[in-house]
Tab-separated table of C-alpha atoms in Angstrom:
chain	number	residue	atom	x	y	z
A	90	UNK	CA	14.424	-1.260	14.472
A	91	UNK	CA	12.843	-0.781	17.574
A	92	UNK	CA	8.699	-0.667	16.956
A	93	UNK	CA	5.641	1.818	18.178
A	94	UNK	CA	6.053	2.535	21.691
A	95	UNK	CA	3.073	3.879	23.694
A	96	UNK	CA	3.133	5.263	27.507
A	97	UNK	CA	1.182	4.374	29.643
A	98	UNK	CA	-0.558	0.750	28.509
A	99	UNK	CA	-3.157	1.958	31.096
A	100	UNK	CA	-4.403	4.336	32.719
A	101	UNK	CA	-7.503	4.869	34.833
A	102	UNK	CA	-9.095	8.462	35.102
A	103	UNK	CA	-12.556	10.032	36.158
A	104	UNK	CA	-15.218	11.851	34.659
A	105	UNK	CA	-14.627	15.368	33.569
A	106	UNK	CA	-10.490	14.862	34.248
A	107	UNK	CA	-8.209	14.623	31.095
A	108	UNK	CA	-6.195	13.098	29.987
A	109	UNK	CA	-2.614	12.705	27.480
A	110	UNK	CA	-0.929	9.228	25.970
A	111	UNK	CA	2.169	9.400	24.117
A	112	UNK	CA	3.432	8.058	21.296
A	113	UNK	CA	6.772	7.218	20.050
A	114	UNK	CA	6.893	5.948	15.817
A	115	UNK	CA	9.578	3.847	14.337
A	116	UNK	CA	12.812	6.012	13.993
A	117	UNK	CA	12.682	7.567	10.276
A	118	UNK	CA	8.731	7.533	9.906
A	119	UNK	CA	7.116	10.829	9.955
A	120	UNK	CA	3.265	10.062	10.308
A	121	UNK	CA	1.630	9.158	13.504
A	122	UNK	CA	-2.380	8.156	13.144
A	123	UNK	CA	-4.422	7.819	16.150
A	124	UNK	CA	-7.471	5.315	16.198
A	125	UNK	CA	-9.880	4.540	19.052
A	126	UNK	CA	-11.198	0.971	19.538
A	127	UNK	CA	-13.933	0.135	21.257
A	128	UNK	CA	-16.149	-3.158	20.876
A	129	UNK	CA	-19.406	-1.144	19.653
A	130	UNK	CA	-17.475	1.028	17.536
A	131	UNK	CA	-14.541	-1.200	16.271
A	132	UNK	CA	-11.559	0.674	15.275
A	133	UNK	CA	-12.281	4.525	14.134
A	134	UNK	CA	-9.287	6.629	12.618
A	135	UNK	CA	-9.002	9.979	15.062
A	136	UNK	CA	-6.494	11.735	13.267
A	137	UNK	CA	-2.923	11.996	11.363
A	138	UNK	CA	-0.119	14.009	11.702
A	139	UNK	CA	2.929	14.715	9.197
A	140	UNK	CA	5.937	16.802	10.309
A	141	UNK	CA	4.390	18.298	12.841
A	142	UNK	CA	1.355	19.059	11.344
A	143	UNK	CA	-2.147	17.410	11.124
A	144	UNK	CA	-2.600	16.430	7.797
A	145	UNK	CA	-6.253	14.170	8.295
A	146	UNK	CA	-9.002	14.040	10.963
A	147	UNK	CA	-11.845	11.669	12.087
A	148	UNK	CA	-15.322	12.802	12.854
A	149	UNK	CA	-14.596	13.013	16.434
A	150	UNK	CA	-15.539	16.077	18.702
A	151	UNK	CA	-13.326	18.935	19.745
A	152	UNK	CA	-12.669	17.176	23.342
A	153	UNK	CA	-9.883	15.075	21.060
A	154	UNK	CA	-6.662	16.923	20.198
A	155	UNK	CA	-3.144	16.065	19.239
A	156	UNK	CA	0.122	17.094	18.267
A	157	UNK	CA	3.355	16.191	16.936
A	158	UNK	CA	6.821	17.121	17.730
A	159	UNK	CA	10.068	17.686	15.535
A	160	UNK	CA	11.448	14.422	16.629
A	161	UNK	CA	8.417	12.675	15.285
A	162	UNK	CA	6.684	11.853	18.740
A	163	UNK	CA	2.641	12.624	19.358
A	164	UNK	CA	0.819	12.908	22.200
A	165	UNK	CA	-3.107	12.811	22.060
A	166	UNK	CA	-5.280	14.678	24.394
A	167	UNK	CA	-8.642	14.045	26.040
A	168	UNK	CA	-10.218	16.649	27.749
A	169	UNK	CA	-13.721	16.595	29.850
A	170	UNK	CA	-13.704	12.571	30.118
A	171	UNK	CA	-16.626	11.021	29.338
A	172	UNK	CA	-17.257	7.179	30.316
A	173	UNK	CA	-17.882	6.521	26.288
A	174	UNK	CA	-13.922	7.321	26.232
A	175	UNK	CA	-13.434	4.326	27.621
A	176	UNK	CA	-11.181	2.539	24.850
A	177	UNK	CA	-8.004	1.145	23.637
A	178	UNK	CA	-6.148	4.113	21.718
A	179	UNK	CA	-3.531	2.900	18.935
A	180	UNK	CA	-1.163	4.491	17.413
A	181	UNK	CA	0.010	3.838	14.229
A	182	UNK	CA	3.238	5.751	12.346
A	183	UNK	CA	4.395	4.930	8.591
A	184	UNK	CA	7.327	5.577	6.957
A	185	UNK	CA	7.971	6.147	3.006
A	186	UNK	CA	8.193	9.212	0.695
A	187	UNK	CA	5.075	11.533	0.889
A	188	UNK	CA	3.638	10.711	-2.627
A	189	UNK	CA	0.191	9.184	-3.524
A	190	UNK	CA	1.427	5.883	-2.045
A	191	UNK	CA	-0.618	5.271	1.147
A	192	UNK	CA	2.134	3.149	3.493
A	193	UNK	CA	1.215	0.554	5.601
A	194	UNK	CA	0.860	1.642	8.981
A	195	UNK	CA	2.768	-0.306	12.009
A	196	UNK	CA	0.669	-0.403	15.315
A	197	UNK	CA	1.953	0.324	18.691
A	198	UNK	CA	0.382	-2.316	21.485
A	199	UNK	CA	-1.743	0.812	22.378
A	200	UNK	CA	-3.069	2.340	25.633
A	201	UNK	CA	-5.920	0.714	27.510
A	202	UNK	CA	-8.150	3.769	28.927
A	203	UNK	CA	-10.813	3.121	31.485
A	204	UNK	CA	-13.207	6.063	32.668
A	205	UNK	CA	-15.167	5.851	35.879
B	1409	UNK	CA	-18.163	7.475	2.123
B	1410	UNK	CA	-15.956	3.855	2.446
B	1411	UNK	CA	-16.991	1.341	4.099
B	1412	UNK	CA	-15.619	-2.079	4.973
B	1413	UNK	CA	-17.798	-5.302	5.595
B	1414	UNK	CA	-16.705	-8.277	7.685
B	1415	UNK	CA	-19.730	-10.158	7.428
B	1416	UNK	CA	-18.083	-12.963	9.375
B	1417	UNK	CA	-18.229	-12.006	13.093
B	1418	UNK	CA	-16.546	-15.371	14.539
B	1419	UNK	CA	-15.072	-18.019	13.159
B	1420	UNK	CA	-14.011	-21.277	14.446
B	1421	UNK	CA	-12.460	-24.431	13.008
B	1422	UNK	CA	-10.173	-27.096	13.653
B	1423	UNK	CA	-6.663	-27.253	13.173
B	1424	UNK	CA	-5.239	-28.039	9.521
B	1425	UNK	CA	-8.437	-26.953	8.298
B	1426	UNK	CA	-8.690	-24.068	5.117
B	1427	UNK	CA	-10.273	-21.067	6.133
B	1428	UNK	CA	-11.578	-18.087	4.360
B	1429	UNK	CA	-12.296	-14.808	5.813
B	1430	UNK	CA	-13.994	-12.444	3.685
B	1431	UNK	CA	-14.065	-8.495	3.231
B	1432	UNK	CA	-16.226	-6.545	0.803
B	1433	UNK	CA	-15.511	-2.793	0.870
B	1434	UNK	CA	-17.627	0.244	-0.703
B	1435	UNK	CA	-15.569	3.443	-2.198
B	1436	UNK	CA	-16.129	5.859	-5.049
B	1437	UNK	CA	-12.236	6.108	-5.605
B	1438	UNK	CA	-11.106	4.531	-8.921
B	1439	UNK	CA	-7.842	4.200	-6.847
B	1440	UNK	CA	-7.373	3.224	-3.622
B	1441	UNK	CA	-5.317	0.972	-0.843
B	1442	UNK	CA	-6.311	-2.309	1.216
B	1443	UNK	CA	-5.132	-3.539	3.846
B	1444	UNK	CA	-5.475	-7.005	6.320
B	1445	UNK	CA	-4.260	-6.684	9.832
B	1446	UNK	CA	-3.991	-9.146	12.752
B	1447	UNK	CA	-5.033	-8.578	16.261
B	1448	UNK	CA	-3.835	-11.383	19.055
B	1449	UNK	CA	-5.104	-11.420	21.633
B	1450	UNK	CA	-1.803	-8.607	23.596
B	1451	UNK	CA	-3.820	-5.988	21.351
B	1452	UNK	CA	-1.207	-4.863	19.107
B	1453	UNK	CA	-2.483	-4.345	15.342
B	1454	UNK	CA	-0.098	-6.760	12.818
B	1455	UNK	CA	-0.132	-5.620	9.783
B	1456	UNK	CA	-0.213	-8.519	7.298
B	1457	UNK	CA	-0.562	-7.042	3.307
B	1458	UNK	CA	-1.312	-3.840	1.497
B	1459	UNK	CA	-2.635	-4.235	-2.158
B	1460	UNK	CA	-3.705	-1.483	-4.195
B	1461	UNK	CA	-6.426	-0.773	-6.749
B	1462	UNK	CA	-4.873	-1.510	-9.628
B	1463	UNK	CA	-3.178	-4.858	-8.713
B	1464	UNK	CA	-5.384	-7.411	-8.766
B	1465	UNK	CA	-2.639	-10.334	-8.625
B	1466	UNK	CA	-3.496	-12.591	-5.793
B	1467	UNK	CA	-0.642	-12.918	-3.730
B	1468	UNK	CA	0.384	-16.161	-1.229
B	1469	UNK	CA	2.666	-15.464	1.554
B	1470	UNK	CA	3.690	-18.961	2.769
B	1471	UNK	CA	-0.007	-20.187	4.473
B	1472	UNK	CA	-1.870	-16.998	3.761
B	1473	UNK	CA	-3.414	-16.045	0.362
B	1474	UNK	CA	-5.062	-13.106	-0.361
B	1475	UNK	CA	-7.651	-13.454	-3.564
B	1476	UNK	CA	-8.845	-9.268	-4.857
B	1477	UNK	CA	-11.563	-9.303	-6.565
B	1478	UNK	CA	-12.490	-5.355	-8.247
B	1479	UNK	CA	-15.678	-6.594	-10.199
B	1480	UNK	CA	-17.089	-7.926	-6.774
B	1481	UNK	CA	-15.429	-5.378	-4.602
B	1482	UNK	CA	-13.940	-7.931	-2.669
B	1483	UNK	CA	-10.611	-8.845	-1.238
B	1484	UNK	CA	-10.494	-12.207	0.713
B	1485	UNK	CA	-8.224	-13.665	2.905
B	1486	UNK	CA	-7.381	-17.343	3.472
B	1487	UNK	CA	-4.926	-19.435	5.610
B	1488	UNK	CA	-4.297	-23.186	4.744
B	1489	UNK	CA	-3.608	-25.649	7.213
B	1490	UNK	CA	-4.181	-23.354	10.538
B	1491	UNK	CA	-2.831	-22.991	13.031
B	1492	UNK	CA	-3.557	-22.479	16.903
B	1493	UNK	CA	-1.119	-19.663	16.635
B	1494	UNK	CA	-3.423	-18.189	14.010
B	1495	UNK	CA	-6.019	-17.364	16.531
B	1496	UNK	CA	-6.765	-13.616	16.634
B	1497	UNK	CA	-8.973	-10.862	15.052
B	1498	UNK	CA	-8.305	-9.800	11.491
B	1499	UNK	CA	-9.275	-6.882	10.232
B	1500	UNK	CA	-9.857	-5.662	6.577
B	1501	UNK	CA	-9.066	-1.975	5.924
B	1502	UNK	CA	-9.546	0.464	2.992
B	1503	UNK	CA	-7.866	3.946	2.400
B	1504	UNK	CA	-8.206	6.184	-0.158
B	1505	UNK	CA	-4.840	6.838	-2.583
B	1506	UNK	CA	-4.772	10.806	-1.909
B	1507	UNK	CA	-1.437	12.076	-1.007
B	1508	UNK	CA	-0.815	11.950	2.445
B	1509	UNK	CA	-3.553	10.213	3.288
B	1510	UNK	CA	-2.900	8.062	5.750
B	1511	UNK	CA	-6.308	7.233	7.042
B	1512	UNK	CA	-7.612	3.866	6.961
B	1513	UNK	CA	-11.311	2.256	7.285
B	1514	UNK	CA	-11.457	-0.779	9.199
B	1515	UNK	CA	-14.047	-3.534	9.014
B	1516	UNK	CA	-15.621	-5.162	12.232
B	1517	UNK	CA	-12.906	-7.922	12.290
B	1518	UNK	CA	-13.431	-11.382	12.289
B	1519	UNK	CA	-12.300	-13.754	15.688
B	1520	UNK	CA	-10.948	-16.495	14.266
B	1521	UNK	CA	-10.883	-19.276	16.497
B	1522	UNK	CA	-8.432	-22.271	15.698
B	1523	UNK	CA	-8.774	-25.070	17.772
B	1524	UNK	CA	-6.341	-27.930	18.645
């Protein structure tokens, strides 16, 4: 099976501009988490979506957004950049029936944002 | 509120040495998920075992042994006779056993450093 893809690796935007990564989970999973990782902050969940719909969120502000699409895929959404957005953003999907089992997550090599 | 502690920021030893990495966590949930991943250095998150509250086996997967420890809130991770190729950061992570959840708490992460 072919693993978490994420477009673009990088990307380099300026203050106040926004900006959207995509992500692509392992064929059959149906949860996509988003986590920002930064080396003051370490990693720090942003939020979780399930069949389109987002089932868990991080205590980040409004600026962040997401969404899901019937084939699985998520994009995340930055608006009004800020240079503290500066960050490698993972994605993560997991697979498994939707019971009280939490599923390990598989990581996609993530996308390297830089704001100037 | 969960928390994750890494107390270890780096680590460095010398090939064929044991090492021990450890992770004490903080939750209020009777039940709950943890979790060690590996970063190398291309960024993507490896993810490396899942154990949950109420299985308190150790486990050994070929170098790596994992020792969870509820009375100390503790779940350690160790790899006899490193490896260069073991060089990375590892992260400890915690997540609560609701349904759906699919959120996880990450420790600092610890560089380990194995050198030749």
């Amino acid at each position: 099976k072919a693993g978490v893809t994420q477009t673009p690796r990088y990307l380099i935007k300026t203050r106040g501009q926004q900006v959207t990564l995509s992500c692509s989970p392992i064929s059959g999973h149906r949860s996509v988490s988003w986590y920002q990782q930064t080396p003051g902050q370490g990693l720090q969940f942003l939020f979780e979506y399930f069949s389109e719909t987002q089932r868990n969120k991080g205590n980040f502000p409004g600026r962040f957004s997401g969404r899901q699409f019937s084939n699985s895929r998520s994009e995340m959404n930055v608006s009004t950049l800020e240079l503290g957005d500066s960050a490698l953003y993972l994605c993560a999907s997991a697979g498994g029936p939707p019971g009280l089992a939490v599923n390990e997550q598989f990581f996609g090599p993530g996308t390297r944002l830089t704001v100037l | 509120a969960q928390k994750v502690t890494q107390a270890q920021t780096e680590i460095s030893v010398v090939e064929k040495e044991d090492v021990t990495l450890d992770c004490v966590y903080e939750t209020r949930d009777t039940t709950y998920y943890l979790f060690w991943y590996k970063q190398p250095p291309s960024g993507e998150l490896v993810f490396l075992i899942r154990r949950n509250s109420f299985d308190e086996q150790n486990e050994i997967s070929g170098r790596y042994s994992w020792n969870f420890q509820k009375s100390t809130s503790s779940f350690n991770f160790t790899i006899t006779a490193s490896q260069v190729v073991d060089s990375a950061v590892y992260f400890c992570a915690l997540s609560e056993a609701v349904q759906g959840a699919q959120k996880l708490v990450f420790g600092q992460g610890t560089r380990l450093t194995i050198n030749p």
